[in-house]
JSON list of C-alpha atoms in Angstrom, two decimals:
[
{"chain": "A", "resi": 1451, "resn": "UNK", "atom": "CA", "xyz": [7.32, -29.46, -21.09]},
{"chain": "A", "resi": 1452, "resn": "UNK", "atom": "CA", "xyz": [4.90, -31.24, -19.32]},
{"chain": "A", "resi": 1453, "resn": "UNK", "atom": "CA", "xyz": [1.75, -28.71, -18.21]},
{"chain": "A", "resi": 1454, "resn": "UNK", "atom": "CA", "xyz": [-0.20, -29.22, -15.07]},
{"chain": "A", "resi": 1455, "resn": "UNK", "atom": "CA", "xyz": [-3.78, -27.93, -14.41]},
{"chain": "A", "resi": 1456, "resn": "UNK", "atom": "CA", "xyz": [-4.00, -26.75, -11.34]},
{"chain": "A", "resi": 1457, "resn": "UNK", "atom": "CA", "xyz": [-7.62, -26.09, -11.73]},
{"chain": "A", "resi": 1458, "resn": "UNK", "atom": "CA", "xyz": [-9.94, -25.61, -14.62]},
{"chain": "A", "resi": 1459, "resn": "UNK", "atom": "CA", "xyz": [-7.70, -25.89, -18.20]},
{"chain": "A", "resi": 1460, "resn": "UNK", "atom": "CA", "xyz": [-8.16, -22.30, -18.56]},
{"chain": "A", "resi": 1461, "resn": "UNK", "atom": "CA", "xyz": [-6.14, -21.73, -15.63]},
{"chain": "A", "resi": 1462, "resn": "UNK", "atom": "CA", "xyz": [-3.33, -23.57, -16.57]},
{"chain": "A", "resi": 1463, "resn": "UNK", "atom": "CA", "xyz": [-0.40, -21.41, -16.89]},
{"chain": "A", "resi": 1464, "resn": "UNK", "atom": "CA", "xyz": [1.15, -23.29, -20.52]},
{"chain": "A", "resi": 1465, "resn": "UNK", "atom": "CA", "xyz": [-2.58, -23.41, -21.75]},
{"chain": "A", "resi": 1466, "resn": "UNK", "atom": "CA", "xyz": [-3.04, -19.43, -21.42]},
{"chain": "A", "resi": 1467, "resn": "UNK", "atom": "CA", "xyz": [0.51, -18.69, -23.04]},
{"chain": "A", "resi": 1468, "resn": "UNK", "atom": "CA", "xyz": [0.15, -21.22, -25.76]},
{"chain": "A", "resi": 1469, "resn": "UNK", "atom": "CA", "xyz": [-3.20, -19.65, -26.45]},
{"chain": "A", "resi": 1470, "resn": "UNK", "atom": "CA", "xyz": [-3.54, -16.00, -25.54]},
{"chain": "A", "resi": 1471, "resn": "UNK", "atom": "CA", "xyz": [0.17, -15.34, -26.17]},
{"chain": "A", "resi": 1472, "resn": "UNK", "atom": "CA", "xyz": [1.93, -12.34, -25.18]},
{"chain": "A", "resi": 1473, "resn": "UNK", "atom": "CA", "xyz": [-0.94, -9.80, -24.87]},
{"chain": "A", "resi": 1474, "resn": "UNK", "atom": "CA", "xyz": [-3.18, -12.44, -22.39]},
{"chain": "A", "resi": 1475, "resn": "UNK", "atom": "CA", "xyz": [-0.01, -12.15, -20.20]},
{"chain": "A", "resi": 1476, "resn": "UNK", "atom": "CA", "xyz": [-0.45, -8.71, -19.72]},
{"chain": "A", "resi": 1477, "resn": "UNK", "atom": "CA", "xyz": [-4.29, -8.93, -19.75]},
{"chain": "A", "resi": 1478, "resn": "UNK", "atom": "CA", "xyz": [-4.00, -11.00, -16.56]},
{"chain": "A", "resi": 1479, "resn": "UNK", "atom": "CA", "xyz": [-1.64, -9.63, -14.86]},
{"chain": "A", "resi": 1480, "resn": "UNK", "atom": "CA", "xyz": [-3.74, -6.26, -14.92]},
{"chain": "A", "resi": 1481, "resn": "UNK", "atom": "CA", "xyz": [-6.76, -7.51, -13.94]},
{"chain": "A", "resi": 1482, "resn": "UNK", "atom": "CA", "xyz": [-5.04, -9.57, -10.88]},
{"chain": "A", "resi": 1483, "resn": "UNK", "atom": "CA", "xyz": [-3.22, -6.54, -9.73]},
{"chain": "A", "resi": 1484, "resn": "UNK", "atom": "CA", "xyz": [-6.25, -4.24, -9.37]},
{"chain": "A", "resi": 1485, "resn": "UNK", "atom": "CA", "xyz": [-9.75, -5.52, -10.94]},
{"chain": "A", "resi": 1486, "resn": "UNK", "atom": "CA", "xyz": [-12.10, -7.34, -8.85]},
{"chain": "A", "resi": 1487, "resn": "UNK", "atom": "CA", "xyz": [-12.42, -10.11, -11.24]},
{"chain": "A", "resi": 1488, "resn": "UNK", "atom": "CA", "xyz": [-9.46, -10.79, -11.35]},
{"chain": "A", "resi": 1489, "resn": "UNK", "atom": "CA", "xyz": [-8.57, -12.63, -7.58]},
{"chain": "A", "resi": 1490, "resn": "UNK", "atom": "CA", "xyz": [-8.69, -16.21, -9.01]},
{"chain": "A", "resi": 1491, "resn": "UNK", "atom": "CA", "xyz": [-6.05, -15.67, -11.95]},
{"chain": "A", "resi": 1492, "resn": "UNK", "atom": "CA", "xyz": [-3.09, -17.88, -11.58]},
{"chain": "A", "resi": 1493, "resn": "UNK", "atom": "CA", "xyz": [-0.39, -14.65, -11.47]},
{"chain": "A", "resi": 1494, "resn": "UNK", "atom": "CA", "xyz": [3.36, -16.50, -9.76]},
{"chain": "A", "resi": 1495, "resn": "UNK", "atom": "CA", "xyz": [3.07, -19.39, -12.02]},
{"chain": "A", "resi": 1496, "resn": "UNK", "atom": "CA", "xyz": [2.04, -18.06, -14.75]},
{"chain": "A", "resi": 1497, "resn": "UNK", "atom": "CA", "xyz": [4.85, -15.23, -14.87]},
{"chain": "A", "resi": 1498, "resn": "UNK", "atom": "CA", "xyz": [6.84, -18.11, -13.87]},
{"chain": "A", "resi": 1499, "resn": "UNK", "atom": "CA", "xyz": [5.89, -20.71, -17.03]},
{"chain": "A", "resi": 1500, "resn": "UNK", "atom": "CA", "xyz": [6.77, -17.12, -19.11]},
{"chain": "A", "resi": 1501, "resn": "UNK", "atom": "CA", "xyz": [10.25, -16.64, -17.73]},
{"chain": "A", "resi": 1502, "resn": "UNK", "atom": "CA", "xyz": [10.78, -20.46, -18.57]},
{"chain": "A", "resi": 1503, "resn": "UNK", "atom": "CA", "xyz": [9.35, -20.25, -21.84]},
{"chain": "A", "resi": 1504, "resn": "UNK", "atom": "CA", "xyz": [11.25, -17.46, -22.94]},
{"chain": "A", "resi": 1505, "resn": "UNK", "atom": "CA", "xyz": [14.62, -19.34, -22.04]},
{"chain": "A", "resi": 1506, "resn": "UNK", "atom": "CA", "xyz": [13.44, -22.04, -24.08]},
{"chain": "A", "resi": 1507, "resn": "UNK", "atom": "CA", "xyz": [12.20, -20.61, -26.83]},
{"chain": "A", "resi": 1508, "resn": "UNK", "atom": "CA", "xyz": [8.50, -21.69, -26.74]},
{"chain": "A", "resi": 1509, "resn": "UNK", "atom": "CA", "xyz": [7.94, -17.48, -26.47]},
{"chain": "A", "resi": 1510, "resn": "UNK", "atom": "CA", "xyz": [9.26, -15.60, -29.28]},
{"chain": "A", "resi": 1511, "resn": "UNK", "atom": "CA", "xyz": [9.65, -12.23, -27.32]},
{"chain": "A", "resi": 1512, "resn": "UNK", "atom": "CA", "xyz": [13.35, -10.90, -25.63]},
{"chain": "A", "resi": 1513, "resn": "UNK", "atom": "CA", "xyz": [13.22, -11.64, -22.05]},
{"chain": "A", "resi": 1514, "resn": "UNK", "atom": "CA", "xyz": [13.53, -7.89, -21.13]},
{"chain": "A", "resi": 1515, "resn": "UNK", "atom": "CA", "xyz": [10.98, -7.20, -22.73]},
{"chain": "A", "resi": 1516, "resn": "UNK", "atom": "CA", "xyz": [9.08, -9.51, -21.34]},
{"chain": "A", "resi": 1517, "resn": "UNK", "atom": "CA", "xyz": [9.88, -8.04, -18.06]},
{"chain": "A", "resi": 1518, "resn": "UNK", "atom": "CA", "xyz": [9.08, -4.28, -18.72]},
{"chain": "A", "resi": 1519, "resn": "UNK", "atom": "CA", "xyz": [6.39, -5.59, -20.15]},
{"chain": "A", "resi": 1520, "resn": "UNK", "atom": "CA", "xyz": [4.89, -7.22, -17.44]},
{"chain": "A", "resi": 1521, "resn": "UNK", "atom": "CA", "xyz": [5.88, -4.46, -14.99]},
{"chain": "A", "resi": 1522, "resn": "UNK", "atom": "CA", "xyz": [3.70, -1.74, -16.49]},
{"chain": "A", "resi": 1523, "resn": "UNK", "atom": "CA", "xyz": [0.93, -3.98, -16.59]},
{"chain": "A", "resi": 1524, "resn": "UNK", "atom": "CA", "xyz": [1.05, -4.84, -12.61]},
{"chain": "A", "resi": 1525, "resn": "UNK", "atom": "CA", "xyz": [1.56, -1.04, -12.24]},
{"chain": "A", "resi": 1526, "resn": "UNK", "atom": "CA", "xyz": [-1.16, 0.29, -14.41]},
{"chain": "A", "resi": 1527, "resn": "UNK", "atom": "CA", "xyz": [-3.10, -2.68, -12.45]},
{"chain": "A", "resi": 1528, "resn": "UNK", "atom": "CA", "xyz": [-2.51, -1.38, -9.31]},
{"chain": "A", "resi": 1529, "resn": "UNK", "atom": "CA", "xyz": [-2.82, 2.27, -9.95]},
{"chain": "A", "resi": 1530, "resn": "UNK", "atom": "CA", "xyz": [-6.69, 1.49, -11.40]},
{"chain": "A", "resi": 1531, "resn": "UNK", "atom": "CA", "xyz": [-7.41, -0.44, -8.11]},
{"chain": "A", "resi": 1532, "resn": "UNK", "atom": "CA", "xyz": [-6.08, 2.45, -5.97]},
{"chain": "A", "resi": 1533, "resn": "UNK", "atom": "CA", "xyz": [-8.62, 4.83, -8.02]},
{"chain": "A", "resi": 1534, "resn": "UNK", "atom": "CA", "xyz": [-11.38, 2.55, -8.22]},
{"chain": "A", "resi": 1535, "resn": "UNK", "atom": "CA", "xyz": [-10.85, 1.92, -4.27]},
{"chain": "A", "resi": 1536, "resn": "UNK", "atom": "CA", "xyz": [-11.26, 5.86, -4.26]},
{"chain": "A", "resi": 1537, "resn": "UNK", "atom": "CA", "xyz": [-13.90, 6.57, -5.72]},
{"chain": "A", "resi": 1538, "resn": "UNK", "atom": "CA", "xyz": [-15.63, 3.64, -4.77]},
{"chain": "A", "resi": 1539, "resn": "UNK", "atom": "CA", "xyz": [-14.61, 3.90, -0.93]},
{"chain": "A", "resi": 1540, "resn": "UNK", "atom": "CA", "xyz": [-16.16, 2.10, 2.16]},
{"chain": "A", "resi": 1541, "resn": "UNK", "atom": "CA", "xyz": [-19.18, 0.85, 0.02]},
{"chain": "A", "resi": 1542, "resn": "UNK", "atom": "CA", "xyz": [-17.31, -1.53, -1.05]},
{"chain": "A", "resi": 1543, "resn": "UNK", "atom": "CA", "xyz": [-17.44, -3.02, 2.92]},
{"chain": "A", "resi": 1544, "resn": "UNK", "atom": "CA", "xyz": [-21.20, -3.32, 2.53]},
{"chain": "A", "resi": 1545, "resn": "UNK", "atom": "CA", "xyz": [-21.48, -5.14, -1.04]},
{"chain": "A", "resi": 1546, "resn": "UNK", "atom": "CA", "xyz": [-22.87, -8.14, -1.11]},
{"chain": "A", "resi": 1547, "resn": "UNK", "atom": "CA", "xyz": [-21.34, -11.42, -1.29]},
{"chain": "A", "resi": 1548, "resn": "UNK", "atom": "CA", "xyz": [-21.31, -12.66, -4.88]},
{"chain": "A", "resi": 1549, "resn": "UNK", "atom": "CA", "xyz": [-20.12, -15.98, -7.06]},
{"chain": "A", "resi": 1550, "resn": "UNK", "atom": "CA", "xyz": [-16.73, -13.51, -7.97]},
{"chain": "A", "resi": 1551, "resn": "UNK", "atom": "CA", "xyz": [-16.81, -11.23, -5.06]},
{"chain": "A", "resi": 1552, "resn": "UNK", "atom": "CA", "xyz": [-16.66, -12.51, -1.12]},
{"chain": "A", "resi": 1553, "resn": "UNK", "atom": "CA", "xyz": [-16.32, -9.91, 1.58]},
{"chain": "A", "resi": 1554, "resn": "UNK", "atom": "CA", "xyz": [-13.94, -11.50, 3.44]},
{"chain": "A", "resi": 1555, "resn": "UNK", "atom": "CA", "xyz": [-11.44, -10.83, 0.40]},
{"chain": "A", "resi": 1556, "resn": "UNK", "atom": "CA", "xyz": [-11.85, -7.29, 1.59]},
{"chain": "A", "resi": 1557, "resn": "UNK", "atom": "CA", "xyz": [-11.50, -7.62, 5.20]},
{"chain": "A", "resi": 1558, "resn": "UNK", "atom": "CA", "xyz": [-8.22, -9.83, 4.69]},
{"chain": "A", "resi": 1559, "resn": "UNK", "atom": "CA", "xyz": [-6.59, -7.29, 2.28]},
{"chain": "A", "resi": 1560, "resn": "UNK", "atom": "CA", "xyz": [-8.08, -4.55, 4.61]},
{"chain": "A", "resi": 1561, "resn": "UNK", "atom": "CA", "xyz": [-6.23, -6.04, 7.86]},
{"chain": "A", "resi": 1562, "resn": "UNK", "atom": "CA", "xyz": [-2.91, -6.77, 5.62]},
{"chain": "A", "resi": 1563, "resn": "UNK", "atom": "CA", "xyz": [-2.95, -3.11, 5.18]},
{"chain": "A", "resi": 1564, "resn": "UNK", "atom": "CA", "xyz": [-3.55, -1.49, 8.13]},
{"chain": "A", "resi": 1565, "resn": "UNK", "atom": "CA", "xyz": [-0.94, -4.12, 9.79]},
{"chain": "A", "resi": 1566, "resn": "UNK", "atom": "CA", "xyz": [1.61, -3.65, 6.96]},
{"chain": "A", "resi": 1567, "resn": "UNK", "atom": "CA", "xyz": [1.20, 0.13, 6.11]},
{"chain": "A", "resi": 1568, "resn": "UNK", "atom": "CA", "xyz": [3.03, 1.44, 2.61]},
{"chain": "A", "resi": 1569, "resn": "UNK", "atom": "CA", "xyz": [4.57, -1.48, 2.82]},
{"chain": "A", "resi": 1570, "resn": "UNK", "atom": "CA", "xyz": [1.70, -4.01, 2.07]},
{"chain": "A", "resi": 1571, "resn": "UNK", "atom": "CA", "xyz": [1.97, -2.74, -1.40]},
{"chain": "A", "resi": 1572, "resn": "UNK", "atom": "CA", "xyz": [5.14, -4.78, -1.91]},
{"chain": "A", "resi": 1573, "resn": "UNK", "atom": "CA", "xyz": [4.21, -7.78, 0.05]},
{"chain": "A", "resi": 1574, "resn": "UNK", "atom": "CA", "xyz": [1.17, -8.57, -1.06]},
{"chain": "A", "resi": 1575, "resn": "UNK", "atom": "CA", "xyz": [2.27, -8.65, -4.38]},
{"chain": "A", "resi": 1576, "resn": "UNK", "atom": "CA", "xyz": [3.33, -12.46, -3.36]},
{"chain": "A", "resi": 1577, "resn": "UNK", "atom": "CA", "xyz": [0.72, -13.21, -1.92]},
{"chain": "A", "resi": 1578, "resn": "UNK", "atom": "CA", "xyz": [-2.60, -14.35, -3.55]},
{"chain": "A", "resi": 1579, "resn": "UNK", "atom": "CA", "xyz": [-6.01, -12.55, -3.58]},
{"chain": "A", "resi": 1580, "resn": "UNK", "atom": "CA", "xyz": [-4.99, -10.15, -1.51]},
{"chain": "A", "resi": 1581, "resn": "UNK", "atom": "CA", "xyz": [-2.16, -8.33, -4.33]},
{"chain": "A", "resi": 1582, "resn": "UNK", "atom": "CA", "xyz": [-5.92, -7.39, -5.91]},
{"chain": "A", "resi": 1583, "resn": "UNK", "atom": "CA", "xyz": [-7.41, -6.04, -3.38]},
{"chain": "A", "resi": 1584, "resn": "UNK", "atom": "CA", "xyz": [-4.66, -4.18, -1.33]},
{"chain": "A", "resi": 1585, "resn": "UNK", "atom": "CA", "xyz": [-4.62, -1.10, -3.86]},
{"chain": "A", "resi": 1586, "resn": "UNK", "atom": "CA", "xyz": [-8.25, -0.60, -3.63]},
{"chain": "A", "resi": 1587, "resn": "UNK", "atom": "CA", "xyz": [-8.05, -0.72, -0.05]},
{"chain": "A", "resi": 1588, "resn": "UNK", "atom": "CA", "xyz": [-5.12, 1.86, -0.15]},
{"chain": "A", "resi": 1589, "resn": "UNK", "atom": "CA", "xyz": [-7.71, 3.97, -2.24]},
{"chain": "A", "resi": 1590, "resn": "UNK", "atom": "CA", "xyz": [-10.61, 3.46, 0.29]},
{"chain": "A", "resi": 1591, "resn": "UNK", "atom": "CA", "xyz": [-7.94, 4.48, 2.94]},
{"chain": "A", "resi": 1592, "resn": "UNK", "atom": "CA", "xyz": [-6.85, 7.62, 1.56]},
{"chain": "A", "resi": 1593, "resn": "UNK", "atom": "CA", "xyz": [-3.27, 6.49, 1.08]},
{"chain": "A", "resi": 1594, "resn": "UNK", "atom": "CA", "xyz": [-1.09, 9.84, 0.00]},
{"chain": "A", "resi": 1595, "resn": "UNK", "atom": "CA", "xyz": [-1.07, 9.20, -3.74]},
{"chain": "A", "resi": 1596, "resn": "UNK", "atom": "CA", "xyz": [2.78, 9.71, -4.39]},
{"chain": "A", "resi": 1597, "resn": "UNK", "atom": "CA", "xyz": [3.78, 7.05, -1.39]},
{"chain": "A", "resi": 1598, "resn": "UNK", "atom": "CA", "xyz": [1.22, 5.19, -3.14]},
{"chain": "A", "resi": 1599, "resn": "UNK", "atom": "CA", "xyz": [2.96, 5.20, -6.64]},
{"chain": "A", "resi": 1600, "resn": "UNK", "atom": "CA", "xyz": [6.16, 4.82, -4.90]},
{"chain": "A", "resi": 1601, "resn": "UNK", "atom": "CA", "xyz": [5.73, 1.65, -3.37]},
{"chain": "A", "resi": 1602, "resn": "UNK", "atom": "CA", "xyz": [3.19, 0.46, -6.28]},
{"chain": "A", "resi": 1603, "resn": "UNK", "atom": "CA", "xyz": [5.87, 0.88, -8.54]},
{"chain": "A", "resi": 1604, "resn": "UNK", "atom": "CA", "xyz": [8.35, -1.24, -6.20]},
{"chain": "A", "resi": 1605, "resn": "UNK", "atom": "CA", "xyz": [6.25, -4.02, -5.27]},
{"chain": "A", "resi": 1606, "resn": "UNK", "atom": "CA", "xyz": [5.03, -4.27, -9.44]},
{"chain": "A", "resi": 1607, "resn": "UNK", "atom": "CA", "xyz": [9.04, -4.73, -10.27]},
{"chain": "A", "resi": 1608, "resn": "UNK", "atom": "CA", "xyz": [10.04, -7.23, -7.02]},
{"chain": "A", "resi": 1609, "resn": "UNK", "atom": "CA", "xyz": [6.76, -9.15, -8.26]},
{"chain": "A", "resi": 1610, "resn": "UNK", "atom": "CA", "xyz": [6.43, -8.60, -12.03]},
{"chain": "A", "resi": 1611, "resn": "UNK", "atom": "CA", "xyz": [10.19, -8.77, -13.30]},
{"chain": "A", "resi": 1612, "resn": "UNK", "atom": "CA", "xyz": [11.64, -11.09, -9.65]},
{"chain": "A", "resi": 1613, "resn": "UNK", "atom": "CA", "xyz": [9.32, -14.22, -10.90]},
{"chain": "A", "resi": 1614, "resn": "UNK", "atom": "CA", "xyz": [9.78, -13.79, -14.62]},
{"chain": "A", "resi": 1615, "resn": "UNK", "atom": "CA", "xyz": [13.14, -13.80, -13.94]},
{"chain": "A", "resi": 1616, "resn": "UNK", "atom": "CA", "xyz": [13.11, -16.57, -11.95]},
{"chain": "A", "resi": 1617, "resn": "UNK", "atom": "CA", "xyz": [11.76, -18.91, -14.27]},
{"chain": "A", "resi": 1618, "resn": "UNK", "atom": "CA", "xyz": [13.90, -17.55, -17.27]},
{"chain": "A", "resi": 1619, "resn": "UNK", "atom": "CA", "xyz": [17.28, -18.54, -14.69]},
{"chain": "A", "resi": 1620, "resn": "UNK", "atom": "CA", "xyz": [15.50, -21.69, -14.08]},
{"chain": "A", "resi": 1621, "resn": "UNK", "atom": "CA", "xyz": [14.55, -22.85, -17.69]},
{"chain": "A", "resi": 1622, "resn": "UNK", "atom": "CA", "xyz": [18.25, -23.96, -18.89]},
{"chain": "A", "resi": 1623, "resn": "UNK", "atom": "CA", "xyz": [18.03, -26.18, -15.34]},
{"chain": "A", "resi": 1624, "resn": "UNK", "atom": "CA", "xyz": [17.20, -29.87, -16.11]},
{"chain": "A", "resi": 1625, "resn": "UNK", "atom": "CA", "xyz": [15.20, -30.76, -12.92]},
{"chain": "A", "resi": 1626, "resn": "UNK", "atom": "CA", "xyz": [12.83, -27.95, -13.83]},
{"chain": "A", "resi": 1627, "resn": "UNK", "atom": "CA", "xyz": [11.75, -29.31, -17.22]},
{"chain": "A", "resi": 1628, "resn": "UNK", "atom": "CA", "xyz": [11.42, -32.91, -15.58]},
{"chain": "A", "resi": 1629, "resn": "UNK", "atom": "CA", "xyz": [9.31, -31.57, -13.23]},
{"chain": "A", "resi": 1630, "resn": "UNK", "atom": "CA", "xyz": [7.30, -28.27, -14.11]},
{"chain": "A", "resi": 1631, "resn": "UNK", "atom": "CA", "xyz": [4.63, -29.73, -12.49]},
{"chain": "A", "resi": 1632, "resn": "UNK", "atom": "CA", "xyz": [6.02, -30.03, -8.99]},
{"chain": "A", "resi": 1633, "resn": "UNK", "atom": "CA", "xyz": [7.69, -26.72, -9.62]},
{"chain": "A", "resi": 1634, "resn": "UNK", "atom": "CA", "xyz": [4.11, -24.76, -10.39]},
{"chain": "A", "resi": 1635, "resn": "UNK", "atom": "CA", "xyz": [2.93, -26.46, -7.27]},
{"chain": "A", "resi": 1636, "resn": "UNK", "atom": "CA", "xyz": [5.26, -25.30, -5.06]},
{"chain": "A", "resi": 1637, "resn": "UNK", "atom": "CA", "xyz": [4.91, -22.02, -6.25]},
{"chain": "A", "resi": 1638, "resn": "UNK", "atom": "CA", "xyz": [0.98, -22.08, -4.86]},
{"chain": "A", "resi": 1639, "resn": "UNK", "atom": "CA", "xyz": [2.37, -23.27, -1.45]},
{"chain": "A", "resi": 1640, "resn": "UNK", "atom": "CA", "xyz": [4.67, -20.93, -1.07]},
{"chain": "A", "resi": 1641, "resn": "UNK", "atom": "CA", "xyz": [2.41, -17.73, -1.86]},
{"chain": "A", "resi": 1642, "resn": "UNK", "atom": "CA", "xyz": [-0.44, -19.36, 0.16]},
{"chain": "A", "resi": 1643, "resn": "UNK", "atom": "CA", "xyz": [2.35, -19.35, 3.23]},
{"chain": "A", "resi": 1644, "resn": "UNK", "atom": "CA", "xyz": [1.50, -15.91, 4.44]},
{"chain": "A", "resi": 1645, "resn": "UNK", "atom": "CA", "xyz": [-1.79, -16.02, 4.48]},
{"chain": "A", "resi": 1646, "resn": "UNK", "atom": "CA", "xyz": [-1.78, -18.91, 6.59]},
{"chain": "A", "resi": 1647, "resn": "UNK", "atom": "CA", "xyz": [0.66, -17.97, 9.18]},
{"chain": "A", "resi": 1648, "resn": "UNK", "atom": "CA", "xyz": [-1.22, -14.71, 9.84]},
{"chain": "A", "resi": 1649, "resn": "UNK", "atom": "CA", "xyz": [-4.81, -16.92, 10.10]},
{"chain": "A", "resi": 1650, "resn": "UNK", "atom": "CA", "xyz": [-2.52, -18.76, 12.39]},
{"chain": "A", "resi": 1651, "resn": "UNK", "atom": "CA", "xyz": [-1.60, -15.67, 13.93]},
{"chain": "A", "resi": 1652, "resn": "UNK", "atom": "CA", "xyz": [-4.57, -14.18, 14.68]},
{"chain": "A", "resi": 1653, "resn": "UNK", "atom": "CA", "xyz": [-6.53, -17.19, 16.08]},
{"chain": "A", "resi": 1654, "resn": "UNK", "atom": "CA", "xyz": [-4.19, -17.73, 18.61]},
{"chain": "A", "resi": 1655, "resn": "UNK", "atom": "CA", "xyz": [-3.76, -14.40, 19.45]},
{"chain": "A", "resi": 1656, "resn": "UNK", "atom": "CA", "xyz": [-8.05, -15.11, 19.52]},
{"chain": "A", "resi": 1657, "resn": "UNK", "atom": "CA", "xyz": [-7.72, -17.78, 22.05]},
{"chain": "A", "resi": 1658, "resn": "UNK", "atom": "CA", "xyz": [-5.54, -16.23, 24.11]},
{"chain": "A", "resi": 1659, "resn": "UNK", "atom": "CA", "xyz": [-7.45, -12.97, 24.22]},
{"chain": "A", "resi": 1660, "resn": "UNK", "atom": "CA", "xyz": [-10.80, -13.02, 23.31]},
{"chain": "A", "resi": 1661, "resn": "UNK", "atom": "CA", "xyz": [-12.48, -10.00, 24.55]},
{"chain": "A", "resi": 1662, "resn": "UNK", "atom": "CA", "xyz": [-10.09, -8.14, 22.67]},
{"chain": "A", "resi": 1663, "resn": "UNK", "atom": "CA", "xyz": [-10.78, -9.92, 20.00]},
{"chain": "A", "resi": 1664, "resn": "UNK", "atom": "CA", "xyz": [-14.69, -9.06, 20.57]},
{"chain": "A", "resi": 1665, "resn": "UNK", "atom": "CA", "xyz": [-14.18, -5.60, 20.71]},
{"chain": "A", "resi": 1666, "resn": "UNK", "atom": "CA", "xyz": [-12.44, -5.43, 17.11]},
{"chain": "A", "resi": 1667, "resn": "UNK", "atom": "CA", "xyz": [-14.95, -3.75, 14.54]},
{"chain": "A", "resi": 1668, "resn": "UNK", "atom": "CA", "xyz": [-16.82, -6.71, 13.06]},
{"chain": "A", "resi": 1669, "resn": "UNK", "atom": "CA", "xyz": [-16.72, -8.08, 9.29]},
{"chain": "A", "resi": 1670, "resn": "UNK", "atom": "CA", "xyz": [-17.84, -5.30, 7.31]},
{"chain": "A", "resi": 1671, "resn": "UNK", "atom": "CA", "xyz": [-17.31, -2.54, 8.70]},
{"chain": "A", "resi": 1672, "resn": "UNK", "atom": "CA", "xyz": [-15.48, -0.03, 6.85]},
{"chain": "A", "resi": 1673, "resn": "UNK", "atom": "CA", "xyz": [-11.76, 1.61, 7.55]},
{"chain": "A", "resi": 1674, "resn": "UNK", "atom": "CA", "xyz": [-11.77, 5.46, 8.78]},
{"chain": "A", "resi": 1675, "resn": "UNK", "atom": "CA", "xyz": [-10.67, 7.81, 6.18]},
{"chain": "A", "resi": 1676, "resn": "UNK", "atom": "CA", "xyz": [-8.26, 10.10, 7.56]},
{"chain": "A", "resi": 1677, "resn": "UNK", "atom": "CA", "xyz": [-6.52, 7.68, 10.04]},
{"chain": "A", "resi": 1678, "resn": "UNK", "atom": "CA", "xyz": [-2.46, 6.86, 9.33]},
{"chain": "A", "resi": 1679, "resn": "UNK", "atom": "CA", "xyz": [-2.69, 6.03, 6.00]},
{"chain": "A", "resi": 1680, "resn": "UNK", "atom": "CA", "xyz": [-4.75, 8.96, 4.81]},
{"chain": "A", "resi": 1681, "resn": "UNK", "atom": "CA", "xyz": [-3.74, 11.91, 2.82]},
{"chain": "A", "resi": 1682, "resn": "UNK", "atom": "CA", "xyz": [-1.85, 14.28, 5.00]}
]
């Protein structure tokens, strides 16, 4: 199976599994699903390259397993970005901008949650960058903690098992192995795809309204605790 870097080679999906195994699997998909440092980590293809190594045998681990597996981690990941978010709460909206941490991160996830509700916790889990930070902004919101482990737990099996799976019913298909590369690709334009229709979205809606826009609380500025989200 031809690999493709599609950035640094320690990014590379095959690279990580052929090195880290198993156990970096899991590693990353915790830190991507809650930790801060953990934005940039290539999550849809590499639970992708998994499901297809496991039908090929390059991963010597039962495919259910795999996917339970994988599961907890993205839930355990989640539920330690909903308590760091906590504990942490709207300081994080005044941190600095860093090499690893950029504050418009937080405003993106932010709006994706106040737009998408409960429900953000299953979407975003597709999307890029803002599947890490949508739990902690669920614990700076004051999310009610069992709706919060409901849909945690929902969005961590769509995501965590769904694109294992995916690759694993893809592996015994020809095409794939002559063309992993164009395959991993696709995957990053397809999870970028909702983030760019809402910037779409919502510079349009700019143009055609932009004293409403104006009015909006500016980048920064840190959600209300106890609005529809919050702890009832």
């Amino acid at each position: 199976m031809t690999s493709l870097a599609l950035g640094p080679s320690w990014l590379d999906p095959d690279y990580l599994l052929q090195t880290f195994g198993l156990a970096g699997l899991l590693i990353i998909v915790f830190a991507e699903s809650g930790l801060l440092i953990g934005f940039f980590l290539p999550g849809d293809s590499l639970l992708f390259t998994t499901g297809l190594l496991v039908t090929t045998g390059k991963l010597d681990t039962p495919l259910w397993l795999v996917c339970v597996l994988v599961v907890l981690a993205a839930v355990l990941g989640d539920q330690v970005g909903y308590l760091f978010g906590k504990k942490v709460g709207p300081s994080l909206f005044s941190r600095p901008d860093s090499k690893l941490f950029k504050q418009e991160n937080v405003e993106k996830a932010h709006e994706f949650f106040e737009k998408y509700g409960p429900k953000s916790l299953v979407l975003a889990r597709f999307v890029p960058i803002v599947r890490t930070f949508t739990p902690i902004i669920a614990g700076v919101s004051g999310m009610n903690y069992r709706s919060f482990v409901t849909f945690n737990v929902i969005g961590g099996t769509l995501w965590g098992a769904g694109v294992t799976l995916l690759g694993a019913a893809l592996g015994n298909v020809d095409f794939v192995h002559q063309h992993i590369e164009l395959i991993l690709v696709a995957i990053v334009l397809v999870s970028v795809v909702p983030i760019a229709i809402e910037f779409l979205r919502a510079r349009s809606k700019a143009k055609k309204n932009p004293q409403a826009a104006d009015g909006q609380g500016g980048p920064g500025q840190a959600p209300q605790r106890g609005g529809r989200h919050a702890k009832r």
